[in-house]
Amino acid sequence: GEGRTSRYLEELGFYPTVSDAVYEFVDILNKDGRKKPAVILDCLNQNIDPAQDLIIANAVLLHFTDKEIEEVFRRFSSSLKPEGKLAFSVKTKEKLLSEGKDPLGSRYFNSWSKKELIDMLGKNGFDNTKFIGETENMLRCITQKIAS
């Protein structure tokens, strides 16, 4: 996307690794004068650099199937430091009118209930899950890697 969150983090003095799975978005991000260049990342098929304090996946996970999101959660968990955080947003099952249908017709959308997310996160190394914001059709969540 546009990288609003990463720009805000840079303003606070952090140096986030900014990524997207779409080359065109990475090009846009790199034209924006970032402190570190944005990179291509397919979080379903590529490993993420280990020892991350925080992973933010804003409106990313909603494009994965149930099976795929479990793999992504496993990859995120293995990339986070002990007790590292994962913050993300997804479509809510309760509000999605046409699951799997993109109004533009080109992308897959999935949705989950809070209980489904808590169960999937728990099976994949996360605990202490909190829902920090909810709109008509989106859930915002922060969870923590279980310390091993």
Coordinates of N, CA, C and O in Angstrom, one line a residue:
G1 N 0.8 -1.2 0.0 CA 0.0 0.0 0.0 C 0.8 1.3 0.0 O 2.0 1.2 -0.5
E2 N 0.3 2.3 0.6 CA 1.0 3.6 0.6 C 2.1 3.7 1.6 O 3.0 4.6 1.5
G3 N 2.1 2.9 2.6 CA 3.2 3.0 3.6 C 3.0 4.0 4.7 O 4.0 4.5 5.3
R4 N 1.7 4.3 5.0 CA 1.5 5.4 6.0 C 2.1 5.0 7.4 O 2.7 5.8 8.1
T5 N 1.9 3.7 7.7 CA 2.4 3.2 9.0 C 3.9 3.3 9.1 O 4.5 3.8 10.1
S6 N 4.6 2.9 8.1 CA 6.0 2.9 8.1 C 6.5 4.3 8.1 O 7.5 4.6 8.8
R7 N 5.9 5.2 7.4 CA 6.3 6.7 7.4 C 6.2 7.2 8.9 O 7.0 7.9 9.4
Y8 N 5.1 6.8 9.5 CA 4.9 7.3 10.9 C 6.0 6.7 11.8 O 6.5 7.5 12.6
L9 N 6.3 5.4 11.7 CA 7.4 4.8 12.5 C 8.7 5.5 12.2 O 9.5 5.7 13.2
E10 N 9.0 5.9 11.0 CA 10.2 6.6 10.7 C 10.2 8.0 11.3 O 11.3 8.4 11.9
E11 N 9.1 8.6 11.4 CA 9.0 9.9 12.1 C 9.3 9.8 13.5 O 9.8 10.7 14.2
L12 N 9.0 8.7 14.1 CA 9.3 8.4 15.5 C 10.7 8.0 15.8 O 11.1 7.7 16.9
G13 N 11.5 7.8 14.7 CA 12.9 7.5 14.9 C 13.2 6.0 14.6 O 14.3 5.5 14.9
F14 N 12.3 5.2 14.2 CA 12.5 3.8 13.9 C 12.9 3.6 12.5 O 12.6 4.5 11.6
Y15 N 13.5 2.5 12.2 CA 13.9 2.2 10.8 C 13.2 0.8 10.4 O 13.9 -0.2 10.3
P16 N 12.0 0.9 10.0 CA 11.3 -0.4 9.7 C 11.7 -0.9 8.3 O 12.1 -0.1 7.4
T17 N 11.7 -2.2 8.2 CA 11.9 -2.8 6.9 C 10.5 -2.9 6.3 O 9.6 -3.5 6.8
V18 N 10.3 -2.1 5.2 CA 9.0 -2.0 4.5 C 9.0 -3.0 3.4 O 10.0 -3.1 2.6
S19 N 7.9 -3.7 3.2 CA 7.8 -4.7 2.2 C 6.4 -4.7 1.6 O 5.4 -4.3 2.2
D20 N 6.3 -5.3 0.4 CA 5.0 -5.6 -0.2 C 5.3 -6.8 -1.2 O 6.4 -7.0 -1.6
A21 N 4.2 -7.5 -1.5 CA 4.4 -8.6 -2.4 C 4.2 -8.1 -3.9 O 4.4 -8.9 -4.8
V22 N 3.8 -6.9 -4.1 CA 3.6 -6.4 -5.4 C 4.7 -5.4 -5.8 O 4.9 -4.4 -5.1
Y23 N 5.3 -5.7 -7.0 CA 6.5 -4.9 -7.4 C 6.1 -3.4 -7.6 O 6.9 -2.5 -7.2
E24 N 4.9 -3.2 -8.1 CA 4.5 -1.8 -8.4 C 4.4 -1.0 -7.1 O 4.7 0.2 -7.0
F25 N 3.9 -1.6 -6.0 CA 3.8 -0.9 -4.7 C 5.2 -0.7 -4.1 O 5.4 0.4 -3.6
V26 N 6.1 -1.6 -4.3 CA 7.5 -1.4 -3.8 C 8.1 -0.3 -4.6 O 8.8 0.6 -4.0
D27 N 7.9 -0.1 -5.9 CA 8.4 1.0 -6.6 C 7.9 2.3 -6.1 O 8.6 3.3 -5.9
I28 N 6.6 2.4 -5.8 CA 6.0 3.6 -5.3 C 6.6 3.9 -3.9 O 6.9 5.1 -3.6
L29 N 6.7 2.9 -3.1 CA 7.3 3.1 -1.7 C 8.8 3.6 -1.8 O 9.2 4.5 -1.1
N30 N 9.5 3.1 -2.8 CA 10.9 3.5 -2.9 C 11.1 4.9 -3.5 O 12.1 5.5 -3.4
K31 N 10.1 5.5 -4.1 CA 10.1 6.8 -4.6 C 9.7 7.9 -3.6 O 9.7 9.0 -3.8
D32 N 9.5 7.4 -2.4 CA 9.0 8.2 -1.3 C 10.0 8.7 -0.3 O 9.7 9.1 0.8
G33 N 11.3 8.5 -0.7 CA 12.4 9.0 0.2 C 12.5 8.3 1.5 O 12.7 8.9 2.5
R34 N 12.4 7.0 1.5 CA 12.5 6.2 2.8 C 14.0 6.1 3.3 O 14.9 6.2 2.5
K35 N 14.1 5.9 4.6 CA 15.4 5.7 5.2 C 16.1 4.4 4.7 O 17.3 4.3 4.6
K36 N 15.2 3.3 4.5 CA 15.7 2.1 4.0 C 14.8 1.7 2.8 O 13.6 2.0 2.8
P37 N 15.4 1.1 1.8 CA 14.6 0.8 0.6 C 13.5 -0.3 0.9 O 13.8 -1.2 1.7
A38 N 12.4 -0.1 0.3 CA 11.3 -1.2 0.5 C 11.8 -2.4 -0.4 O 12.5 -2.3 -1.3
V39 N 11.3 -3.6 0.1 CA 11.7 -4.8 -0.6 C 10.4 -5.6 -0.9 O 9.4 -5.5 -0.3
I40 N 10.6 -6.5 -1.9 CA 9.6 -7.5 -2.2 C 9.6 -8.6 -1.1 O 10.6 -9.1 -0.8
L41 N 8.4 -8.9 -0.6 CA 8.3 -10.0 0.3 C 7.0 -10.8 0.1 O 5.9 -10.2 0.1
D42 N 7.1 -12.0 -0.2 CA 6.0 -12.9 -0.3 C 5.9 -13.7 1.0 O 6.7 -14.7 1.1
C43 N 5.2 -13.3 2.0 CA 5.3 -13.9 3.3 C 4.7 -15.3 3.4 O 4.9 -16.0 4.4
L44 N 4.1 -15.8 2.3 CA 3.7 -17.2 2.3 C 4.8 -18.1 1.8 O 4.9 -19.2 2.3
N45 N 5.7 -17.6 1.0 CA 6.7 -18.4 0.4 C 8.2 -18.0 0.7 O 9.1 -18.8 0.4
Q46 N 8.4 -16.9 1.3 CA 9.7 -16.4 1.7 C 9.8 -16.3 3.2 O 8.9 -16.0 3.9
N47 N 11.1 -16.6 3.7 CA 11.3 -16.4 5.1 C 11.6 -15.0 5.4 O 12.1 -14.2 4.5
I48 N 11.2 -14.6 6.5 CA 11.4 -13.2 7.0 C 12.7 -13.2 7.9 O 12.9 -14.2 8.6
D49 N 13.5 -12.1 7.8 CA 14.7 -12.1 8.6 C 14.3 -12.3 10.0 O 13.3 -11.8 10.6
P50 N 15.1 -13.2 10.7 CA 14.8 -13.5 12.1 C 15.0 -12.3 13.1 O 15.6 -11.4 12.7
A51 N 14.6 -12.5 14.3 CA 14.8 -11.6 15.4 C 14.1 -10.3 15.2 O 14.6 -9.2 15.6
Q52 N 12.9 -10.3 14.7 CA 12.1 -9.1 14.6 C 11.4 -8.8 15.9 O 11.0 -9.7 16.6
D53 N 11.3 -7.5 16.3 CA 10.6 -7.1 17.5 C 9.1 -7.0 17.2 O 8.3 -7.3 18.1
L54 N 8.7 -6.6 16.0 CA 7.4 -6.4 15.6 C 7.2 -6.6 14.2 O 8.0 -6.2 13.4
I55 N 6.1 -7.3 13.8 CA 5.7 -7.4 12.4 C 4.3 -6.8 12.3 O 3.4 -7.1 13.1
I56 N 4.1 -5.9 11.3 CA 2.8 -5.3 11.1 C 2.4 -5.7 9.7 O 3.1 -5.6 8.7
A57 N 1.2 -6.3 9.7 CA 0.6 -6.7 8.4 C -0.8 -6.1 8.3 O -1.8 -6.7 8.6
N58 N -0.8 -4.9 7.7 CA -2.0 -4.1 7.6 C -2.7 -4.4 6.3 O -2.2 -4.1 5.2
A59 N -3.9 -5.0 6.4 CA -4.7 -5.4 5.2 C -3.9 -6.3 4.3 O -4.0 -6.2 3.1
V60 N -3.1 -7.2 4.8 CA -2.4 -8.2 4.0 C -3.0 -9.6 4.1 O -3.2 -10.3 3.1
L61 N -3.2 -10.0 5.4 CA -3.6 -11.4 5.6 C -5.0 -11.7 5.1 O -5.3 -12.9 4.9
L62 N -5.8 -10.7 4.8 CA -7.2 -11.0 4.3 C -7.2 -11.6 2.9 O -8.2 -12.0 2.4
H63 N -6.0 -11.6 2.3 CA -5.9 -12.2 0.9 C -5.5 -13.7 0.9 O -5.3 -14.3 -0.1
F64 N -5.4 -14.3 2.1 CA -5.0 -15.7 2.2 C -6.1 -16.6 2.6 O -7.0 -16.2 3.3
T65 N -6.0 -17.9 2.2 CA -7.0 -18.9 2.6 C -6.7 -19.3 4.0 O -5.6 -18.9 4.5
D66 N -7.6 -20.1 4.6 CA -7.3 -20.5 6.0 C -6.0 -21.3 6.1 O -5.3 -21.1 7.0
K67 N -5.8 -22.2 5.1 CA -4.6 -23.0 5.2 C -3.3 -22.1 5.0 O -2.3 -22.3 5.7
E68 N -3.4 -21.2 4.1 CA -2.3 -20.3 3.9 C -2.0 -19.4 5.1 O -0.8 -19.2 5.4
I69 N -3.0 -18.9 5.7 CA -2.8 -17.9 6.8 C -2.1 -18.7 8.0 O -1.2 -18.1 8.7
E70 N -2.4 -20.0 8.2 CA -1.7 -20.7 9.2 C -0.2 -20.8 8.9 O 0.6 -20.7 9.8
E71 N 0.2 -21.0 7.7 CA 1.6 -21.0 7.3 C 2.2 -19.7 7.5 O 3.3 -19.6 8.0
V72 N 1.5 -18.6 7.2 CA 2.0 -17.2 7.4 C 2.2 -17.0 8.9 O 3.3 -16.5 9.3
F73 N 1.3 -17.4 9.7 CA 1.4 -17.2 11.1 C 2.6 -18.0 11.6 O 3.4 -17.5 12.5
R74 N 2.9 -19.2 11.1 CA 4.1 -20.0 11.5 C 5.4 -19.2 11.1 O 6.3 -19.2 11.9
R75 N 5.4 -18.7 9.9 CA 6.6 -17.9 9.5 C 6.8 -16.7 10.3 O 7.9 -16.4 10.7
F76 N 5.7 -16.0 10.6 CA 5.8 -14.8 11.5 C 6.3 -15.2 12.8 O 7.2 -14.5 13.4
S77 N 5.8 -16.2 13.4 CA 6.2 -16.7 14.8 C 7.7 -17.0 14.8 O 8.5 -16.6 15.7
S78 N 8.2 -17.7 13.7 CA 9.6 -18.1 13.7 C 10.5 -16.9 13.4 O 11.7 -17.0 13.7
S79 N 10.0 -15.8 13.0 CA 10.8 -14.6 12.7 C 10.8 -13.6 13.8 O 11.7 -12.7 13.8
L80 N 9.9 -13.8 14.8 CA 9.9 -12.8 15.9 C 10.8 -13.2 17.0 O 11.0 -14.4 17.3
K81 N 11.3 -12.3 17.7 CA 12.0 -12.5 19.0 C 11.0 -13.1 20.0 O 9.8 -12.9 19.9
P82 N 11.6 -13.8 21.0 CA 10.6 -14.2 22.1 C 9.8 -13.0 22.6 O 10.4 -12.0 22.8
E83 N 8.6 -13.2 22.7 CA 7.6 -12.2 23.2 C 7.5 -11.1 22.2 O 6.9 -10.0 22.5
G84 N 7.9 -11.2 20.9 CA 7.7 -10.2 19.9 C 6.2 -10.1 19.6 O 5.4 -11.0 19.9
K85 N 5.9 -9.0 18.9 CA 4.5 -8.7 18.7 C 4.1 -8.8 17.2 O 5.0 -8.5 16.3
L86 N 2.9 -9.2 16.9 CA 2.4 -9.2 15.6 C 1.1 -8.3 15.6 O 0.2 -8.6 16.4
A87 N 1.1 -7.3 14.8 CA -0.1 -6.4 14.7 C -0.6 -6.6 13.2 O 0.1 -6.5 12.3
F88 N -2.0 -6.8 13.1 CA -2.5 -7.0 11.8 C -4.0 -6.6 11.7 O -4.6 -6.4 12.7
S89 N -4.5 -6.5 10.5 CA -5.9 -6.3 10.3 C -6.4 -7.3 9.3 O -5.7 -7.7 8.4
V90 N -7.7 -7.7 9.5 CA -8.4 -8.6 8.6 C -9.8 -8.2 8.5 O -10.3 -7.5 9.3
K91 N -10.5 -8.8 7.5 CA -11.9 -8.6 7.4 C -12.6 -9.4 8.4 O -12.2 -10.5 8.8
T92 N -13.7 -8.9 8.9 CA -14.5 -9.6 9.9 C -15.5 -10.5 9.3 O -16.2 -10.1 8.3
K93 N -15.6 -11.7 9.8 CA -16.6 -12.7 9.2 C -18.0 -12.2 9.4 O -18.8 -12.3 8.5
E94 N -18.3 -11.5 10.5 CA -19.6 -11.1 10.8 C -20.1 -10.0 9.9 O -21.3 -9.9 9.6
K95 N -19.2 -9.3 9.2 CA -19.7 -8.1 8.4 C -19.5 -8.4 6.9 O -20.0 -7.6 6.1
L96 N -18.7 -9.3 6.5 CA -18.4 -9.5 5.1 C -19.6 -10.0 4.4 O -20.1 -11.1 4.7
L97 N -20.0 -9.3 3.4 CA -21.2 -9.7 2.7 C -21.0 -10.8 1.6 O -21.8 -11.6 1.4
S98 N -19.9 -10.7 1.0 CA -19.6 -11.7 -0.1 C -18.2 -12.2 0.0 O -17.3 -11.9 -0.7
E99 N -18.0 -13.1 1.0 CA -16.7 -13.7 1.2 C -16.1 -14.2 0.0 O -16.7 -14.9 -0.8
G100 N -14.8 -13.9 -0.3 CA -14.1 -14.4 -1.5 C -14.4 -13.5 -2.7 O -13.8 -13.8 -3.7
K101 N -15.2 -12.5 -2.6 CA -15.5 -11.7 -3.8 C -14.9 -10.3 -3.6 O -15.1 -9.6 -2.6
D102 N -14.1 -9.9 -4.6 CA -13.5 -8.5 -4.6 C -14.5 -7.6 -5.4 O -14.9 -8.0 -6.5
P103 N -14.8 -6.5 -4.8 CA -15.6 -5.6 -5.6 C -15.0 -5.2 -7.0 O -15.7 -4.9 -7.9
L104 N -13.7 -5.3 -7.0 CA -13.0 -5.0 -8.3 C -12.9 -6.3 -9.1 O -12.5 -6.2 -10.3
G105 N -13.1 -7.4 -8.5 CA -13.1 -8.7 -9.3 C -11.8 -9.3 -9.5 O -11.7 -10.4 -10.1
S106 N -10.7 -8.8 -8.9 CA -9.4 -9.3 -9.2 C -8.6 -10.0 -8.1 O -7.6 -10.6 -8.3
R107 N -9.1 -9.8 -6.8 CA -8.4 -10.3 -5.7 C -9.3 -11.2 -4.8 O -10.5 -10.9 -4.8
Y108 N -8.7 -12.1 -4.1 CA -9.4 -13.0 -3.2 C -9.4 -12.3 -1.8 O -8.4 -11.7 -1.4
F109 N -10.5 -12.4 -1.2 CA -10.7 -11.9 0.2 C -11.2 -13.0 1.1 O -12.1 -13.8 0.7
N110 N -10.6 -13.1 2.3 CA -11.1 -14.0 3.3 C -11.5 -13.2 4.5 O -11.1 -12.1 4.6
S111 N -12.2 -13.9 5.4 CA -12.6 -13.2 6.7 C -12.6 -14.2 7.8 O -12.7 -15.4 7.6
W112 N -12.4 -13.7 9.0 CA -12.4 -14.6 10.2 C -13.2 -13.9 11.3 O -13.2 -12.7 11.4
S113 N -13.7 -14.8 12.2 CA -14.3 -14.3 13.5 C -13.1 -14.1 14.5 O -12.0 -14.6 14.3
K114 N -13.4 -13.4 15.6 CA -12.4 -13.3 16.6 C -12.0 -14.6 17.2 O -10.8 -14.9 17.4
K115 N -13.0 -15.5 17.4 CA -12.7 -16.8 17.9 C -11.8 -17.6 16.9 O -10.8 -18.3 17.3
E116 N -12.1 -17.6 15.6 CA -11.2 -18.3 14.6 C -9.8 -17.8 14.7 O -8.9 -18.6 14.6
L117 N -9.6 -16.5 14.8 CA -8.3 -15.9 14.8 C -7.6 -16.3 16.1 O -6.4 -16.7 16.0
I118 N -8.2 -16.3 17.2 CA -7.6 -16.7 18.5 C -7.1 -18.1 18.4 O -6.0 -18.5 18.8
D119 N -8.0 -19.0 17.9 CA -7.7 -20.4 17.7 C -6.5 -20.6 16.8 O -5.5 -21.3 17.1
M120 N -6.5 -20.0 15.6 CA -5.4 -20.1 14.7 C -4.1 -19.6 15.2 O -3.0 -20.2 15.1
L121 N -4.1 -18.4 15.9 CA -2.9 -17.8 16.4 C -2.4 -18.7 17.5 O -1.2 -19.0 17.6
G122 N -3.2 -19.3 18.4 CA -2.8 -20.2 19.5 C -2.1 -21.4 18.9 O -1.1 -21.9 19.5
K123 N -2.6 -22.0 17.8 CA -2.0 -23.2 17.3 C -0.7 -22.9 16.6 O 0.1 -23.8 16.3
N124 N -0.4 -21.6 16.4 CA 0.8 -21.2 15.6 C 1.8 -20.3 16.4 O 2.5 -19.6 15.8
G125 N 1.8 -20.5 17.7 CA 2.8 -19.9 18.6 C 2.5 -18.5 19.1 O 3.4 -17.8 19.5
F126 N 1.2 -18.1 19.1 CA 0.8 -16.8 19.7 C -0.1 -16.9 20.8 O -0.9 -17.8 20.9
D127 N -0.1 -15.8 21.7 CA -1.0 -15.8 22.8 C -1.2 -14.3 23.2 O -0.6 -13.4 22.6
N128 N -2.0 -14.1 24.2 CA -2.2 -12.7 24.7 C -2.8 -11.8 23.5 O -2.4 -10.7 23.3
T129 N -3.7 -12.4 22.8 CA -4.3 -11.7 21.6 C -5.3 -10.7 22.1 O -6.2 -11.0 22.9
K130 N -5.2 -9.5 21.5 CA -6.1 -8.4 21.9 C -6.7 -7.8 20.6 O -5.9 -7.6 19.6
F131 N -7.9 -7.5 20.6 CA -8.5 -6.8 19.4 C -8.6 -5.3 19.8 O -9.2 -4.9 20.8
I132 N -7.9 -4.5 19.0 CA -7.6 -3.1 19.4 C -8.4 -2.1 18.6 O -8.3 -0.9 18.8
G133 N -9.2 -2.6 17.7 CA -10.1 -1.7 16.9 C -10.9 -2.5 16.0 O -10.5 -3.5 15.5
E134 N -12.1 -2.1 15.8 CA -13.0 -2.8 14.9 C -13.8 -1.7 14.2 O -14.4 -0.8 14.8
T135 N -13.9 -1.9 12.9 CA -14.8 -1.0 12.1 C -15.9 -1.9 11.6 O -16.0 -3.1 12.0
E136 N -16.7 -1.4 10.7 CA -17.8 -2.1 10.2 C -17.4 -3.4 9.5 O -18.1 -4.4 9.6
N137 N -16.2 -3.5 8.9 CA -15.8 -4.7 8.2 C -14.4 -5.1 8.5 O -13.9 -6.1 7.8
M138 N -13.7 -4.5 9.4 CA -12.3 -4.8 9.7 C -12.0 -5.0 11.2 O -12.6 -4.3 12.0
L139 N -11.2 -6.0 11.5 CA -10.7 -6.2 12.9 C -9.2 -5.8 12.9 O -8.5 -6.2 12.0
R140 N -8.8 -5.2 13.9 CA -7.4 -4.9 14.2 C -7.0 -5.6 15.4 O -7.7 -5.6 16.4
C141 N -5.8 -6.3 15.3 CA -5.4 -7.2 16.3 C -4.0 -7.1 16.6 O -3.2 -6.8 15.8
I142 N -3.6 -7.3 17.9 CA -2.2 -7.4 18.3 C -2.1 -8.6 19.1 O -2.9 -8.9 20.0
T143 N -1.0 -9.4 18.9 CA -0.8 -10.6 19.6 C 0.7 -10.8 19.9 O 1.5 -10.1 19.3
Q144 N 1.0 -11.7 20.7 CA 2.4 -11.8 21.1 C 2.9 -13.3 20.9 O 2.2 -14.2 21.2
K145 N 4.1 -13.4 20.5 CA 4.7 -14.7 20.3 C 4.9 -15.3 21.7 O 5.3 -14.6 22.7
I146 N 4.6 -16.6 21.8 CA 4.7 -17.3 23.1 C 6.2 -17.5 23.3 O 6.9 -18.0 22.4
A147 N 6.7 -17.1 24.5 CA 8.2 -17.2 24.8 C 8.4 -18.7 24.9 O 7.7 -19.4 25.6
S148 N 9.5 -19.2 24.3 CA 9.9 -20.6 24.4 C 10.9 -20.9 25.5 O 11.5 -20.1 26.0

